[in-house]
Coordinates of C-alpha atoms in Angstrom, one line a residue:
M1 CA -21.2 -25.0 52.3
S2 CA -20.3 -27.0 48.8
P3 CA -17.0 -29.5 49.6
P4 CA -14.8 -27.6 46.6
K5 CA -15.4 -24.4 49.0
A6 CA -14.9 -26.0 51.8
A7 CA -11.1 -27.8 50.3
T8 CA -10.4 -24.0 49.7
L9 CA -11.1 -22.7 52.5
F10 CA -9.7 -25.5 54.7
L11 CA -6.1 -24.6 52.1
L12 CA -6.4 -20.8 52.4
F13 CA -6.7 -21.0 56.2
F14 CA -3.1 -22.8 56.2
L15 CA -1.6 -21.1 53.7
L16 CA -2.0 -18.6 55.9
L17 CA -1.6 -20.2 58.9
L18 CA 2.3 -22.0 57.2
S19 CA 2.9 -17.6 56.3
S20 CA 2.2 -16.7 59.5
T21 CA 4.2 -19.1 61.8
T22 CA 7.7 -19.4 59.6
T23 CA 9.9 -18.8 61.0
S24 CA 13.9 -18.7 60.9
N25 CA 16.2 -20.8 63.0
A26 CA 18.0 -17.5 64.8
H27 CA 18.7 -16.3 67.5
N28 CA 20.2 -13.2 69.9
I29 CA 21.3 -14.5 73.5
T30 CA 21.3 -10.6 73.9
R31 CA 17.8 -10.1 73.1
L32 CA 16.2 -13.2 75.1
L33 CA 18.2 -12.1 78.2
A34 CA 16.9 -7.9 77.7
K35 CA 13.2 -8.3 79.3
Y36 CA 14.6 -10.3 82.2
P37 CA 16.6 -7.2 84.2
Q38 CA 17.7 -9.6 86.4
F39 CA 20.0 -11.1 84.7
S40 CA 21.6 -7.9 82.9
T41 CA 24.8 -8.4 84.8
F42 CA 25.6 -12.5 83.2
N43 CA 23.7 -10.7 79.9
H44 CA 26.4 -7.4 79.8
Y45 CA 30.2 -9.8 80.2
L46 CA 28.1 -11.4 77.8
T47 CA 28.9 -8.6 75.3
T48 CA 31.8 -6.9 76.1
T49 CA 33.7 -10.8 76.1
H50 CA 32.6 -11.4 72.3
L51 CA 30.8 -14.6 73.6
A52 CA 27.6 -14.1 72.0
S53 CA 28.1 -13.5 69.0
Q54 CA 30.3 -16.9 68.8
I55 CA 26.6 -17.8 70.8
N56 CA 24.3 -16.8 68.8
R57 CA 25.5 -18.1 65.4
R58 CA 25.5 -21.8 66.4
Q59 CA 21.9 -23.1 65.4
T60 CA 22.1 -25.1 69.3
I61 CA 23.1 -24.1 71.9
T62 CA 22.4 -24.3 76.5
V63 CA 22.7 -21.2 78.4
L64 CA 23.5 -21.6 82.1
A65 CA 22.6 -18.0 83.2
L66 CA 23.7 -16.6 86.5
D67 CA 21.4 -14.3 88.7
N68 CA 23.5 -10.9 89.1
T69 CA 23.0 -12.1 92.7
A70 CA 26.0 -14.9 91.0
M71 CA 28.3 -12.8 89.0
S72 CA 28.6 -10.0 91.9
S73 CA 30.0 -12.8 93.6
L74 CA 32.0 -14.1 90.5
L75 CA 33.6 -10.5 90.5
A76 CA 34.4 -10.0 93.5
K77 CA 36.8 -12.6 92.3
H78 CA 38.6 -9.8 90.7
Y79 CA 39.6 -11.7 87.1
S80 CA 40.0 -11.1 83.9
L81 CA 37.7 -9.6 81.5
Y82 CA 39.2 -12.4 79.4
T83 CA 39.3 -14.5 81.9
L84 CA 36.6 -13.9 82.2
K85 CA 35.5 -14.7 79.4
N86 CA 36.8 -18.5 80.2
I87 CA 34.9 -18.5 83.2
I88 CA 31.5 -18.3 80.9
S89 CA 32.2 -19.8 78.2
L90 CA 32.5 -23.1 80.7
H91 CA 28.5 -22.3 81.5
V92 CA 27.6 -22.2 77.8
L93 CA 26.5 -26.5 76.7
V94 CA 26.9 -27.3 73.1
D95 CA 23.9 -29.2 73.6
Y96 CA 20.4 -28.2 73.5
F97 CA 18.8 -28.8 77.3
G98 CA 15.0 -28.0 78.4
S99 CA 14.1 -28.1 81.5
K100 CA 12.1 -32.0 80.9
K101 CA 16.0 -32.7 79.4
L102 CA 17.4 -32.2 81.7
H103 CA 15.2 -33.9 84.7
R104 CA 15.6 -37.3 82.9
I105 CA 19.4 -37.4 81.9
S106 CA 20.3 -40.4 81.2
K107 CA 21.0 -43.6 83.7
G108 CA 21.4 -39.9 86.0
S109 CA 24.4 -38.4 84.9
T110 CA 25.7 -37.2 82.0
L111 CA 29.1 -35.1 80.3
T112 CA 28.5 -32.0 77.6
S113 CA 31.0 -30.4 76.3
T114 CA 31.1 -26.4 76.2
M115 CA 32.3 -23.4 73.7
F116 CA 35.5 -22.7 76.7
Q117 CA 35.9 -26.9 75.7
A118 CA 36.0 -25.2 72.6
T119 CA 38.4 -22.4 72.6
G120 CA 41.7 -26.1 73.2
T121 CA 42.3 -23.7 75.4
A122 CA 40.7 -26.6 78.4
P123 CA 43.7 -29.1 78.5
G124 CA 41.6 -32.5 78.2
T125 CA 38.1 -33.3 78.8
S126 CA 38.5 -29.3 81.8
G127 CA 35.9 -28.0 79.6
Y128 CA 32.6 -30.3 80.4
V129 CA 30.4 -30.0 82.3
N130 CA 28.8 -32.8 84.4
I131 CA 25.6 -33.2 84.9
T132 CA 23.8 -35.0 87.7
N133 CA 20.0 -35.6 88.2
L134 CA 20.0 -35.5 91.7
K135 CA 17.0 -36.4 95.2
G136 CA 13.9 -34.3 95.9
G137 CA 13.6 -33.7 91.8
K138 CA 16.7 -31.4 91.7
V139 CA 19.1 -31.7 89.0
G140 CA 23.1 -30.8 90.2
F141 CA 26.3 -29.2 87.6
G142 CA 29.8 -29.4 88.3
A143 CA 32.8 -28.9 85.3
E144 CA 34.9 -32.2 85.3
D145 CA 38.1 -31.3 86.5
N146 CA 36.9 -30.0 89.8
E147 CA 37.1 -33.1 91.8
G148 CA 33.0 -34.4 90.5
K149 CA 31.9 -31.6 92.9
L150 CA 28.2 -29.9 92.2
D151 CA 28.8 -26.5 92.4
A152 CA 25.3 -25.1 91.2
T153 CA 22.0 -27.4 91.2
F154 CA 18.8 -25.9 88.1
V155 CA 16.6 -22.6 89.1
K156 CA 14.6 -22.5 86.6
S157 CA 14.1 -22.1 83.3
I158 CA 13.7 -18.7 81.8
K159 CA 13.8 -19.5 78.1
E160 CA 13.8 -22.4 75.3
I161 CA 13.0 -22.4 71.8
P162 CA 13.9 -26.7 70.9
Y163 CA 15.9 -27.5 69.9
N164 CA 17.7 -24.3 69.3
I165 CA 18.7 -22.5 71.8
S166 CA 17.3 -23.4 75.3
I167 CA 18.3 -20.2 78.7
V168 CA 18.2 -21.9 81.8
Q169 CA 19.3 -20.5 85.3
I170 CA 22.1 -22.2 87.9
S171 CA 22.7 -21.3 92.1
H172 CA 26.2 -20.7 91.6
A173 CA 28.5 -20.1 88.4
L174 CA 30.7 -23.0 88.0
N175 CA 34.5 -23.7 89.6
S176 CA 37.5 -24.9 87.1
A177 CA 40.6 -23.9 87.7
E178 CA 41.6 -24.4 84.2
A179 CA 38.6 -21.6 83.5
E180 CA 40.1 -19.4 86.1
A181 CA 44.0 -19.5 85.2
P182 CA 45.3 -16.3 84.3
T183 CA 44.8 -15.4 80.9
A184 CA 47.0 -12.9 79.7
A185 CA 44.9 -10.6 77.0
P186 CA 45.6 -11.5 73.3
S187 CA 48.5 -9.1 71.0
Q188 CA 47.4 -6.1 70.6
L189 CA 46.1 -5.2 66.8
N190 CA 47.2 -3.0 64.2
L191 CA 45.4 -2.3 62.3
T192 CA 47.4 -0.4 59.7
E193 CA 50.1 -2.9 59.8
I194 CA 47.2 -5.6 58.7
M195 CA 46.1 -4.0 55.4
S196 CA 49.6 -2.8 54.9
K197 CA 50.5 -6.3 54.8
Q198 CA 47.8 -7.8 52.5
G199 CA 47.2 -5.4 49.1
C200 CA 45.5 -2.7 50.9
K201 CA 48.9 -0.7 51.8
A202 CA 46.6 3.3 49.6
F203 CA 44.0 2.2 51.9
A204 CA 45.8 2.5 55.7
D205 CA 48.1 5.5 54.5
L206 CA 44.8 7.5 54.3
L207 CA 43.6 6.4 57.4
T208 CA 47.1 7.2 59.4
A209 CA 46.7 10.7 57.0
S210 CA 43.2 12.0 58.3
G211 CA 43.6 10.3 61.2
A212 CA 40.3 8.7 61.0
D213 CA 42.7 5.3 61.9
D214 CA 41.9 6.2 65.3
K215 CA 38.1 5.7 65.4
F216 CA 38.9 2.4 63.5
N217 CA 41.4 1.9 66.7
E218 CA 38.7 2.9 69.0
N219 CA 35.6 0.6 68.3
M220 CA 38.1 -3.0 67.9
D221 CA 37.1 -3.8 71.3
A222 CA 33.5 -3.4 70.9
G223 CA 33.6 -5.4 67.8
L224 CA 34.7 -4.4 64.2
T225 CA 34.0 -4.7 60.9
V226 CA 36.5 -3.0 58.5
F227 CA 36.2 -3.1 54.3
C228 CA 39.6 -2.0 52.6
P229 CA 39.8 -1.0 48.5
T230 CA 42.6 -3.3 46.9
D231 CA 46.2 -0.7 46.2
S232 CA 45.1 -0.6 42.2
A233 CA 41.5 0.3 43.4
V234 CA 42.4 3.5 45.4
K235 CA 44.8 5.1 43.5
G236 CA 41.6 5.6 40.5
F237 CA 39.9 7.1 43.4
M238 CA 42.6 9.3 44.4
P239 CA 41.6 12.3 41.5
K240 CA 37.8 12.0 43.2
Y241 CA 39.2 11.9 46.3
K242 CA 41.7 14.5 46.5
N243 CA 38.8 17.4 46.5
L244 CA 36.4 16.3 49.1
T245 CA 36.5 18.6 52.3
A246 CA 38.7 17.2 55.2
S247 CA 35.9 16.5 57.0
K248 CA 34.3 15.1 54.4
K249 CA 37.6 12.5 53.3
V250 CA 37.3 11.0 57.0
S251 CA 33.4 10.0 56.3
L252 CA 34.0 8.6 53.3
L253 CA 37.4 6.9 55.0
L254 CA 34.8 6.1 58.2
Y255 CA 32.4 4.4 56.0
H256 CA 34.4 1.2 55.2
G257 CA 33.6 0.4 58.8
I258 CA 31.2 -1.0 61.3
P259 CA 31.1 -1.2 64.7
V260 CA 30.2 -5.1 65.1
F261 CA 32.3 -7.8 64.7
M262 CA 29.8 -9.5 61.2
S263 CA 31.4 -12.8 60.0
L264 CA 31.9 -13.4 56.1
Q265 CA 28.6 -16.5 56.8
M266 CA 27.2 -13.7 58.8
L267 CA 27.1 -10.3 55.9
K268 CA 25.4 -14.0 54.1
T269 CA 22.3 -14.7 56.3
N270 CA 22.2 -10.9 56.7
N271 CA 21.2 -8.4 54.3
G272 CA 20.2 -5.5 54.0
V273 CA 20.6 -2.1 55.2
M274 CA 24.1 -1.5 57.6
N275 CA 25.0 1.6 60.0
T276 CA 28.7 2.6 59.5
L277 CA 31.3 5.0 61.4
A278 CA 30.5 7.7 59.3
T279 CA 26.8 7.0 60.5
D280 CA 25.5 10.5 62.3
G281 CA 21.5 11.0 62.7
A282 CA 19.7 12.5 59.1
N283 CA 23.2 11.3 57.8
S284 CA 23.4 7.9 57.2
Y285 CA 25.7 7.0 54.8
D286 CA 24.7 3.3 55.1
F287 CA 24.7 0.9 52.9
S288 CA 23.0 -2.2 50.9
V289 CA 24.6 -6.1 51.6
S290 CA 23.5 -8.8 49.5
N291 CA 24.6 -11.8 47.9
E292 CA 24.3 -14.2 44.9
D293 CA 26.5 -16.8 44.5
D294 CA 28.9 -17.4 47.3
V295 CA 29.5 -13.2 46.3
V296 CA 29.2 -11.1 48.6
S297 CA 28.2 -7.6 47.3
L298 CA 28.3 -3.6 49.2
D299 CA 25.5 -1.6 47.6
T300 CA 25.6 2.3 48.1
T301 CA 23.1 3.6 44.5
V302 CA 26.0 5.3 43.9
V303 CA 28.6 2.4 43.3
T304 CA 28.7 -1.3 44.1
A305 CA 31.6 -3.2 45.3
K306 CA 32.8 -6.7 45.9
V307 CA 34.0 -9.1 48.9
L308 CA 37.1 -9.8 47.1
G309 CA 38.0 -11.8 50.5
I310 CA 39.0 -12.0 54.4
L311 CA 42.3 -10.1 55.2
K312 CA 42.1 -10.5 58.9
E313 CA 40.0 -12.1 60.9
E314 CA 40.3 -12.5 64.6
E315 CA 37.0 -11.3 67.1
P316 CA 36.1 -9.6 67.6
L317 CA 37.9 -8.1 64.0
I318 CA 37.5 -9.2 60.7
V319 CA 39.2 -7.3 57.7
F320 CA 37.6 -8.1 54.1
K321 CA 39.8 -6.4 50.9
I322 CA 37.0 -5.6 48.5
N323 CA 37.4 -4.4 45.3
K324 CA 36.4 -1.1 44.3
V325 CA 36.4 2.5 46.8
L326 CA 32.5 2.7 49.1
M327 CA 31.2 6.1 48.0
P328 CA 27.9 6.8 49.9
K329 CA 25.6 8.9 49.1
E330 CA 26.1 11.7 50.9
L331 CA 28.7 13.1 48.9
F332 CA 29.0 11.7 46.2
K333 CA 25.7 11.3 42.7
P334 CA 23.6 7.9 43.8
V335 CA 23.6 6.3 40.1
V336 CA 19.8 6.3 39.3
A337 CA 19.8 4.7 36.0
K338 CA 22.2 3.4 33.1
E339 CA 21.8 4.9 29.8
A340 CA 22.7 4.3 27.0
N341 CA 26.2 7.0 26.1
A342 CA 25.8 8.7 30.1
P343 CA 28.8 9.3 32.0
E344 CA 29.0 7.8 35.5
A345 CA 27.5 10.4 38.4
D346 CA 29.8 9.7 40.6
A347 CA 31.7 13.5 40.9
P348 CA 31.1 14.7 43.7
A349 CA 27.6 16.6 44.3
D350 CA 27.8 20.1 44.0
S351 CA 24.6 20.3 45.8
E352 CA 23.5 19.0 49.8
P353 CA 23.2 15.9 51.0
A354 CA 20.7 14.0 48.8
D355 CA 17.8 12.9 51.9
A356 CA 19.0 10.0 53.5
E357 CA 16.9 6.5 53.5
D358 CA 14.6 4.6 55.7
N359 CA 17.3 2.7 57.5
T360 CA 15.9 -0.3 58.3
N361 CA 19.3 -1.8 60.2
G362 CA 18.8 -4.5 57.9
V363 CA 15.6 -5.9 58.8
Q364 CA 14.0 -6.8 55.5
G365 CA 10.5 -7.2 54.8
L366 CA 8.7 -10.5 53.3
G367 CA 11.1 -13.2 52.6
G368 CA 10.6 -14.9 49.3
G369 CA 8.8 -18.3 50.7
R370 CA 5.8 -16.1 52.7
L371 CA 5.3 -13.6 49.8
V372 CA 4.6 -17.1 47.6
M373 CA 2.1 -18.2 49.8
L374 CA 0.2 -14.5 51.0
V375 CA 0.6 -14.1 47.2
L376 CA -1.1 -17.6 46.9
S377 CA -4.0 -17.2 49.5
L378 CA -5.0 -14.4 48.0
W379 CA -5.6 -15.7 44.4
I380 CA -7.5 -18.2 46.4
G381 CA -10.3 -16.3 47.7
I382 CA -10.5 -13.8 45.0
L383 CA -11.5 -16.8 43.2
L384 CA -14.3 -17.8 46.3
I385 CA -15.6 -14.0 45.2

């Protein structure tokens, strides 16, 4: 084989290897732990306390996981959910500690901050955890406010993605008087009141009048993202809204909610198809999220709305203000192409709902970089033929 061809084949191999190994720094703690049923209880409470989404948003994190037996001992103390959140957040270190690093602590001991410390509710350094190398190759863990006691020891490494996320099992829950202190539930959020005070009163009134607000409230504890059209947008849309049946009105209103908490940054980094509160089997009631120049857009194939700002962000609830009413393709005719002098096809459809597009749940195809590398690889391969 001639040197030029050998070099070309090497380049081809390198590009293919690079394209196949290109990955995102994002991680999903609940998916990672779902592979290990012995941590199912711990995983469940990461979700119910909304700590999972906070963990997923951090680039560098270490989770001290408790197996079902250790969690049973913790739950036997009957802490409230909000106190449990503080306790579990003490088990989430905001630094990366893989197995090797844990067994090679500089000077044999170190203090590291946790998500409990990051909440701002932990007084002093009570949100720090002491990690100490012990005799026999063991590693001990203890809360800083626990009088120097090391309650738990390292058991094993569960998953490591250097230097992004490390999940390690420890033997027992960490004791902390501050984390275990009774914690009151946050004040009950009133969704329609929040919207009414922030320029979305018209939409809030529609939710109340239709009864759709009950569905929004039911989903709030588990996580809820709401897109609220401005009063002027709702006013302009009212002639079309009045032509809908009662059930279609409810579907349209539910179409403005996503049953998970999605911060603005999450919307920007998770472009793609999103299901909504109106999604029901074959009736997908989804829309696509995209962003350009820091502007997030919601495309229903009938209309494209832009996110204007945030009315309220208090996890598990976030409310965005948008400039248009979202019109689902199940109720209105999609805009296929914009022709000169052609009226906008946005009136309620007289026929059966259009076939729903395939729902990819936000999963996208090849990223731009990977696609370019694959095209280059194919081009080089053709030159070799």
